[in-house]
């Protein structure tokens, strides 16, 4: 099991990778930063309608996720 925490969105979250996200109302989302939209999106042209405030990060020393290289 991966150990991790949700941290406030920062520049690291705006990397274009799909992330596990939380909105300000606590709802979970999986989306990536879309620089053209200037926000998180589920896919091209599909913006997340909620205000994303946090994203999930693995803690240092946590085992690599299964299937990651």
mmCIF file of C-alpha atoms in Angstrom:
data_model
loop_
_atom_site.group_PDB
_atom_site.id
_atom_site.type_symbol
_atom_site.label_atom_id
_atom_site.label_comp_id
_atom_site.label_asym_id
_atom_site.label_seq_id
_atom_site.Cartn_x
_atom_site.Cartn_y
_atom_site.Cartn_z
ATOM 1 C CA UNK A 1 0.000 0.000 0.000
ATOM 2 C CA UNK A 2 1.350 3.412 -0.952
ATOM 3 C CA UNK A 3 1.711 5.876 1.888
ATOM 4 C CA UNK A 4 0.927 9.429 1.002
ATOM 5 C CA UNK A 5 -0.911 12.604 1.803
ATOM 6 C CA UNK A 6 -2.973 15.252 0.081
ATOM 7 C CA UNK A 7 -1.080 18.543 -0.117
ATOM 8 C CA UNK A 8 -2.164 21.977 -1.369
ATOM 9 C CA UNK A 9 -1.830 22.479 -5.128
ATOM 10 C CA UNK A 10 1.518 23.994 -6.099
ATOM 11 C CA UNK A 11 3.664 24.161 -9.247
ATOM 12 C CA UNK A 12 4.504 20.440 -8.930
ATOM 13 C CA UNK A 13 0.824 19.623 -9.526
ATOM 14 C CA UNK A 14 0.857 21.564 -12.787
ATOM 15 C CA UNK A 15 3.052 19.002 -14.554
ATOM 16 C CA UNK A 16 0.534 17.653 -17.084
ATOM 17 C CA UNK A 17 0.324 14.212 -15.439
ATOM 18 C CA UNK A 18 -2.945 12.753 -14.244
ATOM 19 C CA UNK A 19 -3.179 13.067 -10.477
ATOM 20 C CA UNK A 20 -5.512 12.103 -7.684
ATOM 21 C CA UNK A 21 -7.086 15.428 -6.703
ATOM 22 C CA UNK A 22 -9.483 16.847 -4.127
ATOM 23 C CA UNK A 23 -11.798 19.789 -4.653
ATOM 24 C CA UNK A 24 -12.634 22.421 -2.055
ATOM 25 C CA UNK A 25 -15.851 20.537 -1.251
ATOM 26 C CA UNK A 26 -13.897 17.289 -0.619
ATOM 27 C CA UNK A 27 -14.944 15.499 -3.808
ATOM 28 C CA UNK A 28 -12.265 13.298 -5.427
ATOM 29 C CA UNK A 29 -11.142 13.804 -9.022
ATOM 30 C CA UNK A 30 -8.547 12.346 -11.383
ATOM 31 C CA UNK A 31 -7.340 14.959 -13.847
ATOM 32 C CA UNK A 32 -4.251 16.687 -15.210
ATOM 33 C CA UNK A 33 -3.209 20.318 -15.539
ATOM 34 C CA UNK A 34 -4.191 21.767 -18.910
ATOM 35 C CA UNK A 35 -2.102 24.861 -19.612
ATOM 36 C CA UNK A 36 -4.390 25.935 -22.468
ATOM 37 C CA UNK A 37 -7.415 25.940 -20.149
ATOM 38 C CA UNK A 38 -5.422 27.258 -17.212
ATOM 39 C CA UNK A 39 -6.881 24.608 -14.923
ATOM 40 C CA UNK A 40 -7.311 20.906 -14.326
ATOM 41 C CA UNK A 41 -9.097 18.841 -16.961
ATOM 42 C CA UNK A 42 -10.326 15.261 -17.289
ATOM 43 C CA UNK A 43 -9.211 15.300 -20.914
ATOM 44 C CA UNK A 44 -8.822 17.705 -23.841
ATOM 45 C CA UNK A 45 -11.491 20.386 -23.494
ATOM 46 C CA UNK A 46 -13.114 18.746 -20.438
ATOM 47 C CA UNK A 47 -12.332 21.040 -17.499
ATOM 48 C CA UNK A 48 -12.967 20.073 -13.892
ATOM 49 C CA UNK A 49 -15.847 22.286 -12.804
ATOM 50 C CA UNK A 50 -14.855 22.289 -9.123
ATOM 51 C CA UNK A 51 -12.045 24.316 -7.517
ATOM 52 C CA UNK A 52 -9.150 21.882 -7.021
ATOM 53 C CA UNK A 53 -7.249 22.560 -3.802
ATOM 54 C CA UNK A 54 -5.147 19.446 -3.040
ATOM 55 C CA UNK A 55 -3.350 16.601 -4.795
ATOM 56 C CA UNK A 56 -1.995 13.245 -3.601
ATOM 57 C CA UNK A 57 1.756 12.750 -3.207
ATOM 58 C CA UNK A 58 3.693 9.707 -2.065
ATOM 59 C CA UNK A 59 5.844 10.209 0.981
ATOM 60 C CA UNK A 60 9.637 9.801 0.732
ATOM 61 C CA UNK A 61 10.600 6.199 1.340
ATOM 62 C CA UNK A 62 7.246 4.852 0.241
ATOM 63 C CA UNK A 63 7.533 1.808 -1.999
ATOM 64 C CA UNK A 64 7.140 2.464 -5.738
ATOM 65 C CA UNK A 65 3.638 2.091 -7.085
ATOM 66 C CA UNK A 66 2.967 -1.280 -8.669
ATOM 67 C CA UNK A 67 3.651 -1.148 -12.394
ATOM 68 C CA UNK A 68 5.726 2.043 -12.217
ATOM 69 C CA UNK A 69 9.184 2.134 -13.749
#
